[in-house]
CSV table of C-alpha atoms in Angstrom, one decimal:
chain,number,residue,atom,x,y,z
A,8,UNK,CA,-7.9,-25.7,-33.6
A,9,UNK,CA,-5.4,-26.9,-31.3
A,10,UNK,CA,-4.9,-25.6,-28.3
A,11,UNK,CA,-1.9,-24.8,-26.6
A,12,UNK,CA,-2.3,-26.2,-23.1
A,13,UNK,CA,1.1,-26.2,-21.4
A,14,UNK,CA,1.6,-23.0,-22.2
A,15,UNK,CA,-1.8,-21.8,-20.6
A,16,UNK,CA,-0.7,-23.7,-17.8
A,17,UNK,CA,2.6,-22.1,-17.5
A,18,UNK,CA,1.1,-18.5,-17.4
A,19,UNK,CA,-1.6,-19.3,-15.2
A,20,UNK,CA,1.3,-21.1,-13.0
A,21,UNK,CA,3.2,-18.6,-12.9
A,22,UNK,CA,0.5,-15.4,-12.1
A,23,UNK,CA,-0.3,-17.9,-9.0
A,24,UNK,CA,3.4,-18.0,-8.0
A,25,UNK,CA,3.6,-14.2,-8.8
A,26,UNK,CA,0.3,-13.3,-6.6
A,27,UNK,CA,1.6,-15.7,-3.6
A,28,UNK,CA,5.3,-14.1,-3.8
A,29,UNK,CA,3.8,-10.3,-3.5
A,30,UNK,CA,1.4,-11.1,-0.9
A,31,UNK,CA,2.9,-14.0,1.1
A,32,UNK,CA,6.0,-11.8,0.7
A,33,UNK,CA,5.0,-8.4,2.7
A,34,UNK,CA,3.9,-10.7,5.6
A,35,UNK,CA,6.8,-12.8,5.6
A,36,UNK,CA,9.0,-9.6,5.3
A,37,UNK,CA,6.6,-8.1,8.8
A,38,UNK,CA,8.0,-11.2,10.5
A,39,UNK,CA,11.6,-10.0,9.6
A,40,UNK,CA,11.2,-6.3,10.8
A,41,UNK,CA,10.1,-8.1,14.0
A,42,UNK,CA,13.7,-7.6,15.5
A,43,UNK,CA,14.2,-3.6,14.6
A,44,UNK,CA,10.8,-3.0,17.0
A,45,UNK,CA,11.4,-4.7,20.4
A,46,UNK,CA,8.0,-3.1,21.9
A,47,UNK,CA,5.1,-4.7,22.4
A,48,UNK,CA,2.7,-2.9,21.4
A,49,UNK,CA,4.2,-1.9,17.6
A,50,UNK,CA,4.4,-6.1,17.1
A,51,UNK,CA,0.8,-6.7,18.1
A,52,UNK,CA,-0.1,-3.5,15.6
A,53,UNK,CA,2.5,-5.1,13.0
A,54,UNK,CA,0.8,-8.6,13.2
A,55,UNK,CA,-2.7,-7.2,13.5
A,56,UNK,CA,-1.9,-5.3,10.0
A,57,UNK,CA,-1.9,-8.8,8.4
A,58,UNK,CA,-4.1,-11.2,10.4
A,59,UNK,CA,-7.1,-10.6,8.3
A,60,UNK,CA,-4.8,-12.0,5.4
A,61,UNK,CA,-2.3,-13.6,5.6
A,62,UNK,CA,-3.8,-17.3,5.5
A,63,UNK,CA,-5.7,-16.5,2.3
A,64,UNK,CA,-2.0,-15.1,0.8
A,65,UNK,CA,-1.1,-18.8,1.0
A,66,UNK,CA,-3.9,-19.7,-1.2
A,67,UNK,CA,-1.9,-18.9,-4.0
A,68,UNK,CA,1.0,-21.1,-3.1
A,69,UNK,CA,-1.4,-24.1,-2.8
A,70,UNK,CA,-3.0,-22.9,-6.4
A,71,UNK,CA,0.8,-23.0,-7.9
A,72,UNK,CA,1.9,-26.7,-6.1
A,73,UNK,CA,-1.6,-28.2,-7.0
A,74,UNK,CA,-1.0,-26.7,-10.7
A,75,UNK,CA,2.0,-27.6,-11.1
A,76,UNK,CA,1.4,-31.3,-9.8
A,77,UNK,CA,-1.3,-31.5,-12.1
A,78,UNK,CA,0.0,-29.6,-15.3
A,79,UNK,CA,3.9,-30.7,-14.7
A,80,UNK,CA,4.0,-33.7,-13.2
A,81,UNK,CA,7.6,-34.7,-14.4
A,82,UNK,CA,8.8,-31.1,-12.4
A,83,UNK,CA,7.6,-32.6,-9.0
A,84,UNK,CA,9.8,-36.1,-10.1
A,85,UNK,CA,12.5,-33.9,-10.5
A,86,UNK,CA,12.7,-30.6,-8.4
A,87,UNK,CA,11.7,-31.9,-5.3
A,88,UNK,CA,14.7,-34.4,-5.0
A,89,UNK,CA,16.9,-32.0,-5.9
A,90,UNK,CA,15.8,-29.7,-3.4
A,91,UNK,CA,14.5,-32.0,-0.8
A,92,UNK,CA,16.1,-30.3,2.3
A,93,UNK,CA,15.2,-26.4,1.5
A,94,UNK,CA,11.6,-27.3,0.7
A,95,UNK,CA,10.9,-29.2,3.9
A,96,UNK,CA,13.0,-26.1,6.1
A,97,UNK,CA,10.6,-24.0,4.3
A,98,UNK,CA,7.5,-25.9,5.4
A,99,UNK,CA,8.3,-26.1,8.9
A,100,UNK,CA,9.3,-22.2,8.8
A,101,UNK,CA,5.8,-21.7,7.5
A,102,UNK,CA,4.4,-24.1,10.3
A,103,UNK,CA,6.5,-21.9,13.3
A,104,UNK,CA,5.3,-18.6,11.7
A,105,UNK,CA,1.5,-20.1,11.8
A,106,UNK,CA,1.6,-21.4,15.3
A,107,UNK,CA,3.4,-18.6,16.6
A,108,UNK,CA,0.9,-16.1,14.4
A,109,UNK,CA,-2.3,-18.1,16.3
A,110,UNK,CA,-0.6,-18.8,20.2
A,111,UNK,CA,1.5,-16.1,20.7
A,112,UNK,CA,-1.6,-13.7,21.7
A,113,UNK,CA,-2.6,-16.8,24.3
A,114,UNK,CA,0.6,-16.8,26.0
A,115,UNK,CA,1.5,-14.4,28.8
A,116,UNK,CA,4.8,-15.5,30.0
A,117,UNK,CA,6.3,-17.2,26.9
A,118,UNK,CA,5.0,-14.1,24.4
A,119,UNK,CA,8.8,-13.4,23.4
A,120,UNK,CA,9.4,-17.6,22.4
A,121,UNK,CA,6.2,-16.9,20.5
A,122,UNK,CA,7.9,-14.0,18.9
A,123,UNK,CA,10.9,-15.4,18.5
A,124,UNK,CA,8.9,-18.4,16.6
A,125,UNK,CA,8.0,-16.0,14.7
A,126,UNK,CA,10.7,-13.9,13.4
A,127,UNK,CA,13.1,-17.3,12.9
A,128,UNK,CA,9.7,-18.9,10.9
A,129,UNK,CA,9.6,-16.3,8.5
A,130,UNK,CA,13.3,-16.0,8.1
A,131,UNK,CA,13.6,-19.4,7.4
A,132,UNK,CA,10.8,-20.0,5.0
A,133,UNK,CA,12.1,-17.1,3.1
A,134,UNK,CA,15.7,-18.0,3.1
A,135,UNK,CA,14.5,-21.6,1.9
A,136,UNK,CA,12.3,-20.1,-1.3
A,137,UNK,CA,15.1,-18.1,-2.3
A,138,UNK,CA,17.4,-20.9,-2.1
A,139,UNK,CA,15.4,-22.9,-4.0
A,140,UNK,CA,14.8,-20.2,-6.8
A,141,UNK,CA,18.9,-20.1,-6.8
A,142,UNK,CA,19.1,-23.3,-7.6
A,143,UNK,CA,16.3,-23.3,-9.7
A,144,UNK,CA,18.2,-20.6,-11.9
A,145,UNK,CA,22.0,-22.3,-11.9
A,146,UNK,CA,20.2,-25.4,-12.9
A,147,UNK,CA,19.2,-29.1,-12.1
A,148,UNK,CA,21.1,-32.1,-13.6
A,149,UNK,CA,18.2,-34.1,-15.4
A,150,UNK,CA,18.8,-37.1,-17.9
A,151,UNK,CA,15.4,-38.7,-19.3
A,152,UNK,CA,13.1,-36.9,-17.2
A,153,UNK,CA,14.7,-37.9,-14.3
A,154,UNK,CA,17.2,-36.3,-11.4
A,155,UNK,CA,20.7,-37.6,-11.5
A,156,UNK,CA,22.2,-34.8,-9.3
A,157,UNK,CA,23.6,-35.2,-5.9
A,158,UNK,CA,21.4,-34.7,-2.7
A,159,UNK,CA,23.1,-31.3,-2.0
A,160,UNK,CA,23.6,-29.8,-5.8
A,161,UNK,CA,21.3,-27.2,-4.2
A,162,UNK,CA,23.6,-26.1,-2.3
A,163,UNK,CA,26.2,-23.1,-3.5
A,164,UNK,CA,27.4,-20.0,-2.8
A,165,UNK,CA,25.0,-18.5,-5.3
A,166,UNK,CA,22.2,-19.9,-3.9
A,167,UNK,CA,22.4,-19.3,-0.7
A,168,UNK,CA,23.2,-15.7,-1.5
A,169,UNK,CA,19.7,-15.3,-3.6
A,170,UNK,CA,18.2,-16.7,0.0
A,171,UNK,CA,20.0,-13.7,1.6
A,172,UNK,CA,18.2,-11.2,-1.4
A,173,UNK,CA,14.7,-12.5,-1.0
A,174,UNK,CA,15.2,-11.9,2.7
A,175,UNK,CA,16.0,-7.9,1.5
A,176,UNK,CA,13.1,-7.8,-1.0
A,177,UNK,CA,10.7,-9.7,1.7
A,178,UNK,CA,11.8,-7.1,4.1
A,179,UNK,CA,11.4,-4.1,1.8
A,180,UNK,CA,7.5,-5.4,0.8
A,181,UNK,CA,6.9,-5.5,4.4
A,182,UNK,CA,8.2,-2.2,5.3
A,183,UNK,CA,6.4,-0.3,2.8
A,184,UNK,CA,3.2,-2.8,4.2
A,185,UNK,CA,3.4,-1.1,6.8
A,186,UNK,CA,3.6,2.3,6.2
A,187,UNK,CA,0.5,2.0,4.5
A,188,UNK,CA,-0.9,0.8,7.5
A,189,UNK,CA,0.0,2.9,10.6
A,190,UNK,CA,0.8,5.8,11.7
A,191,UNK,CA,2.2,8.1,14.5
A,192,UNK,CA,5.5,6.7,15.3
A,193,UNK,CA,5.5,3.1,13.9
A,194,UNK,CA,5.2,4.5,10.7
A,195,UNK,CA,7.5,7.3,11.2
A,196,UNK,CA,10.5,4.1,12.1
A,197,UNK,CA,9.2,2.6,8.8
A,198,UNK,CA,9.9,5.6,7.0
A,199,UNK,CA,13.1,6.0,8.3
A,200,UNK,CA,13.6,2.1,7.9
A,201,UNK,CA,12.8,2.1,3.9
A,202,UNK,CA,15.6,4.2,2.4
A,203,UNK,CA,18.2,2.2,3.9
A,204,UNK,CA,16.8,-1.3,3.2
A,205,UNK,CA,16.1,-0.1,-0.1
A,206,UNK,CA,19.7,0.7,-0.9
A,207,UNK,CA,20.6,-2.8,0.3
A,208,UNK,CA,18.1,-4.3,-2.2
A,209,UNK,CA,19.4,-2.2,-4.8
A,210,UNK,CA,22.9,-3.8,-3.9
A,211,UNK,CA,21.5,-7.5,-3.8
A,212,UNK,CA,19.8,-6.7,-7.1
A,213,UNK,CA,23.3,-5.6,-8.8
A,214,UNK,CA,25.2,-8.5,-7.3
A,215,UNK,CA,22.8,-11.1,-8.2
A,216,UNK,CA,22.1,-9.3,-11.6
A,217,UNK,CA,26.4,-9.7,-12.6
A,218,UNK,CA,26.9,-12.8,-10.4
A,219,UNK,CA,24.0,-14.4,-13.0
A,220,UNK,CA,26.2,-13.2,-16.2
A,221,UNK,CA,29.3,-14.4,-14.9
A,222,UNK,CA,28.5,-17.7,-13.5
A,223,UNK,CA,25.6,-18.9,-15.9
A,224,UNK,CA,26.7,-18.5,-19.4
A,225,UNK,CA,23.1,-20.4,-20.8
A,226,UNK,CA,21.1,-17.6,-18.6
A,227,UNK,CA,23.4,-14.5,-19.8
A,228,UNK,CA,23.5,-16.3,-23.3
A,229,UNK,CA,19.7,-15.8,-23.1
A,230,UNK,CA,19.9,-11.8,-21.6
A,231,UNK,CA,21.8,-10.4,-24.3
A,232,UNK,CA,20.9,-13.2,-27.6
A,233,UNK,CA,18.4,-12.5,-29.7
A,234,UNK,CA,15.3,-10.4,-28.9
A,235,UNK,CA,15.5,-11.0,-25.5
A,236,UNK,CA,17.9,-7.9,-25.3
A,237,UNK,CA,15.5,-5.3,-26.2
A,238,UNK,CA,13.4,-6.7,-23.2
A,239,UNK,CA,16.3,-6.0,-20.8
A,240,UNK,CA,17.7,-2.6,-22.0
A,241,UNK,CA,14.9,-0.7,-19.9
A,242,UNK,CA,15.3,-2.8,-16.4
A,243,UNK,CA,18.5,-1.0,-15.2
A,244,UNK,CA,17.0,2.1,-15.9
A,245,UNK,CA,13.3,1.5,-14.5
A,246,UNK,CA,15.3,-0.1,-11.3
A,247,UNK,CA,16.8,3.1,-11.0
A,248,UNK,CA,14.0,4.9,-11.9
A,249,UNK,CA,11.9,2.8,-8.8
A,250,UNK,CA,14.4,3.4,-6.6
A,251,UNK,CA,14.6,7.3,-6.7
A,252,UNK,CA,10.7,7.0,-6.7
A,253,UNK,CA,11.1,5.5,-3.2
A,254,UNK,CA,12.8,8.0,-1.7
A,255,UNK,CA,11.4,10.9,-3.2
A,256,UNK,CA,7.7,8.9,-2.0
A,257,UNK,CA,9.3,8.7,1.6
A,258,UNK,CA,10.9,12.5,2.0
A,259,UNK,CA,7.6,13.8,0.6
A,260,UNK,CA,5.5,11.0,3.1
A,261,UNK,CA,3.7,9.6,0.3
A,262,UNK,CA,1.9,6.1,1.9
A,263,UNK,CA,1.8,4.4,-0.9
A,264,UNK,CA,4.4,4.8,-3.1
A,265,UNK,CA,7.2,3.1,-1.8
A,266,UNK,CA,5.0,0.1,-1.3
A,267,UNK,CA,4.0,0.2,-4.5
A,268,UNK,CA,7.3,0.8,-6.1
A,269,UNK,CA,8.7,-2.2,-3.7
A,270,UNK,CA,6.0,-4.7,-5.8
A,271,UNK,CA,7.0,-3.0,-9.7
A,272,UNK,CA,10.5,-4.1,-8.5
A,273,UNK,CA,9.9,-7.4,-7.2
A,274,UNK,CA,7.5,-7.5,-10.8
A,275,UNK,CA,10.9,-6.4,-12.7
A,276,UNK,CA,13.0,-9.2,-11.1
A,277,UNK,CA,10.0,-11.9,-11.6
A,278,UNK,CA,10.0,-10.9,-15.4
A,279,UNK,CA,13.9,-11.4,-15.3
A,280,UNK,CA,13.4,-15.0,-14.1
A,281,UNK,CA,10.5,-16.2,-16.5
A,282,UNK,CA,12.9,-14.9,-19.6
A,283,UNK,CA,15.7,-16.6,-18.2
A,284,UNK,CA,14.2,-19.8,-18.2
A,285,UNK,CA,11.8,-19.9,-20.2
A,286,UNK,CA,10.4,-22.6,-22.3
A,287,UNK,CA,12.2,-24.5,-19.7
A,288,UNK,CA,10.6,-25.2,-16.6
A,289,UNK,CA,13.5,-26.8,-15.5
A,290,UNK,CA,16.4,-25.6,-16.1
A,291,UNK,CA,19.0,-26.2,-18.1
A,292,UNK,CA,16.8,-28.4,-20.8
A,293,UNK,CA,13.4,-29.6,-19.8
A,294,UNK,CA,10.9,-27.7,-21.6
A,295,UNK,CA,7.4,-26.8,-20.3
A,296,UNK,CA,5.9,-29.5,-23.5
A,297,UNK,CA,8.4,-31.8,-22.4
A,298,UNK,CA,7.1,-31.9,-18.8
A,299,UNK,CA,4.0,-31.7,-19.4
A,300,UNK,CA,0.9,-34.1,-18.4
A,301,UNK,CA,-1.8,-35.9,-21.2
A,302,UNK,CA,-3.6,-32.9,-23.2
A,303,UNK,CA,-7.1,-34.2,-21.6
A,304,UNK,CA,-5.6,-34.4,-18.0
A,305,UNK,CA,-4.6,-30.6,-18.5
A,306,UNK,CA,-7.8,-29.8,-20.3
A,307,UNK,CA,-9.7,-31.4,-17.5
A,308,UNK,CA,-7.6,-29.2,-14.6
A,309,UNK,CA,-8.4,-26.5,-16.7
A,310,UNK,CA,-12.0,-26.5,-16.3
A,311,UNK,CA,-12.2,-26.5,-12.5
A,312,UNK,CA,-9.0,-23.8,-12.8
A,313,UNK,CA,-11.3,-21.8,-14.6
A,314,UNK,CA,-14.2,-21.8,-12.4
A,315,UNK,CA,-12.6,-21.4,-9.3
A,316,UNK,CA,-10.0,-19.0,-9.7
A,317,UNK,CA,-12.3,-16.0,-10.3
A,318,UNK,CA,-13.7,-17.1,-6.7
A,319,UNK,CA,-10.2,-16.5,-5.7
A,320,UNK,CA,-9.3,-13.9,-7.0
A,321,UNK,CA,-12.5,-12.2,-5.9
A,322,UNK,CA,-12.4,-13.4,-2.2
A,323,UNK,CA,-8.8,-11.8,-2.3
A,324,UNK,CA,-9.9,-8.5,-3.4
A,325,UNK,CA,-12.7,-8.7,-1.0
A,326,UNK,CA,-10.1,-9.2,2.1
A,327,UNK,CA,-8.0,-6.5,1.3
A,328,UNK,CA,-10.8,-4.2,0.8
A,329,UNK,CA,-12.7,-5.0,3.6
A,330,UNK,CA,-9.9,-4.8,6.1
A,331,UNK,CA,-9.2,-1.5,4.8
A,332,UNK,CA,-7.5,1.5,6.7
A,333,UNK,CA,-5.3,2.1,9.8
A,334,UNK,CA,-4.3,-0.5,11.9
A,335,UNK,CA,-3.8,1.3,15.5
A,336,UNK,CA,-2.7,-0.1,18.7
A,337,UNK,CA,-5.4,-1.0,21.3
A,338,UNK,CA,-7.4,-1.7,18.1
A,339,UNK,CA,-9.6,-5.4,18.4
A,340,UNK,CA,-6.7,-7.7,17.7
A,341,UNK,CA,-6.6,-11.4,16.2
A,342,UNK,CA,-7.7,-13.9,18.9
């Protein structure tokens, strides 16, 4: 029976980018609230809300690179040059947000550099991703497995303006994060924060939803062709539907809705990417089987995939549940 490797690889790919996205996300999206709370004490409860976490969030993102290197070689030949600049901006916006996440509860007098580390690391690292997924999704010039596009093909209005919508959906994860995890007035500011970030998201979704059908023919080509259409009729309406379901969560005070809401839409946009593209992995013509590496260097990575993503997975759950509950100031911080 054969087995149909690159495709297992593909899904189990793309849960790891999924898992990394919604968890890396809300604490990326904490760092760009940073600026709407000026006092002290809310940012130490704000940080202190992720520090159990947010290290193991990146696991997933090093789970999804190692994959891909190892599953898709022919992708790291020919995304990375195209998108040299974003992906190293990214890195060092991950590097500022760590350091300032570890020194800034050391320092005394240079606390607000530390914070201001912090807000422009996680803006930047998120900006970065979604510029990369923009340009991931208008496509990469590739002739015989190899990159034959200009250093800043990356680079268009487009692109930069799905940077500008992952910095809304980060900062709507985060948000709801957050009123799950405080109270008194922090949370009350949250609650008053998520209707209006929410309509902005909404407004990002639309724009990037018609700017996609306009500007990418191949992509709307595969929206409306075919079966793919059935897939698509419900999203308008469950976006809507997610929407209304924040709101009513946030007049009623519900803690967990909105959160929860927040991830089904970022789940509803992830969806919309995957049938986009896919069989490609890169887009507009290199297929996952095309890209792929030998069958027993995939079966090979498979086995170790299998044994220690359970572990993973587990030690993720395990986190979460753990660390549990409120986070209130004076509370034992992260040192």
């Amino acid at each position: 029976m054969h087995i149909d490797l690159p495709t297992i690889w593909a899904a189990i790919i793309g849960l790891g980018v999924f898992i990394y996205v919604m968890l890396d996300g809300f604490d990326l999206g904490i760092g760009l609230l940073f600026p709407f709370l000026t006092g002290k004490g809310d940012r130490d409860v704000m940080l202190n809300t992720v520090a159990p976490v947010w290290d193991g969030n990146e696991t997933f993102m090093v789970l999804g690179g190692a994959g891909l290197y190892g599953a898709f070689p022919v992708v790291y030949s020919t995304l990375l040059p195209a998108t040299y600049l974003p992906l190293i901006l990214m890195l060092a916006g991950l590097i500022f947000r760590g350091a300032a996440f570890e020194l800034r509860a050391k320092a005394t007098r240079t606390q607000h550099l530390w914070d201001l580390a912090f807000i422009a690391g996680s803006a930047l690292a998120t900006f970065c991703q979604g510029v990369v997924l923009g340009a991931l999704l208008q496509g990469i010039k590739i002739e015989h497995q190899q990159f034959v596009g200009g250093a800043f093909d990356w680079l268009s209005p487009f692109s930069l303006f799905c940077g500008l919508g992952l910095l809304v959906t980060y900062a709507t994860l985060g948000c709801g994060w957050l009123i799950i995890k405080t109270e008194g007035e922090l949370q009350r500011k949250m609650y008053a924060l998520m209707k209006p970030i929410t309509i902005v998201l909404l407004g990002t979704i639309a724009v990037v939803s018609l700017w996609t059908v306009v500007g990418q023919p191949a992509v709307a080509a595969r929206w409306f062709g075919g079966h793919n259409l059935m897939y698509f009729l419900p999203v308008p309406v469950l976006v809507l539907a997610s929407v209304f379901g924040i709101f009513r969560a946030v007049n009623r005070r519900k803690e967990h809705t909105p959160f929860r809401l927040s991830l089904f839409l970022l789940f509803l946009g992830y969806t919309g990417l995957i049938i986009s593209i896919f069989p490609n992995i890169i887009p507009p013509a290199l297929t996952i089987w095309e890209a792929s590496s030998s069958h027993s260097s995939q079966a090979f990575a498979l086995v170790g995939t299998v044994i220690i993503l359970p572990i993973i997975l587990i030690y993720s759950f395990m986190q979460y549940h753990v660390f549990r509950g409120k986070v209130r100031e004076g509370d034992a911080g992260y040192h």
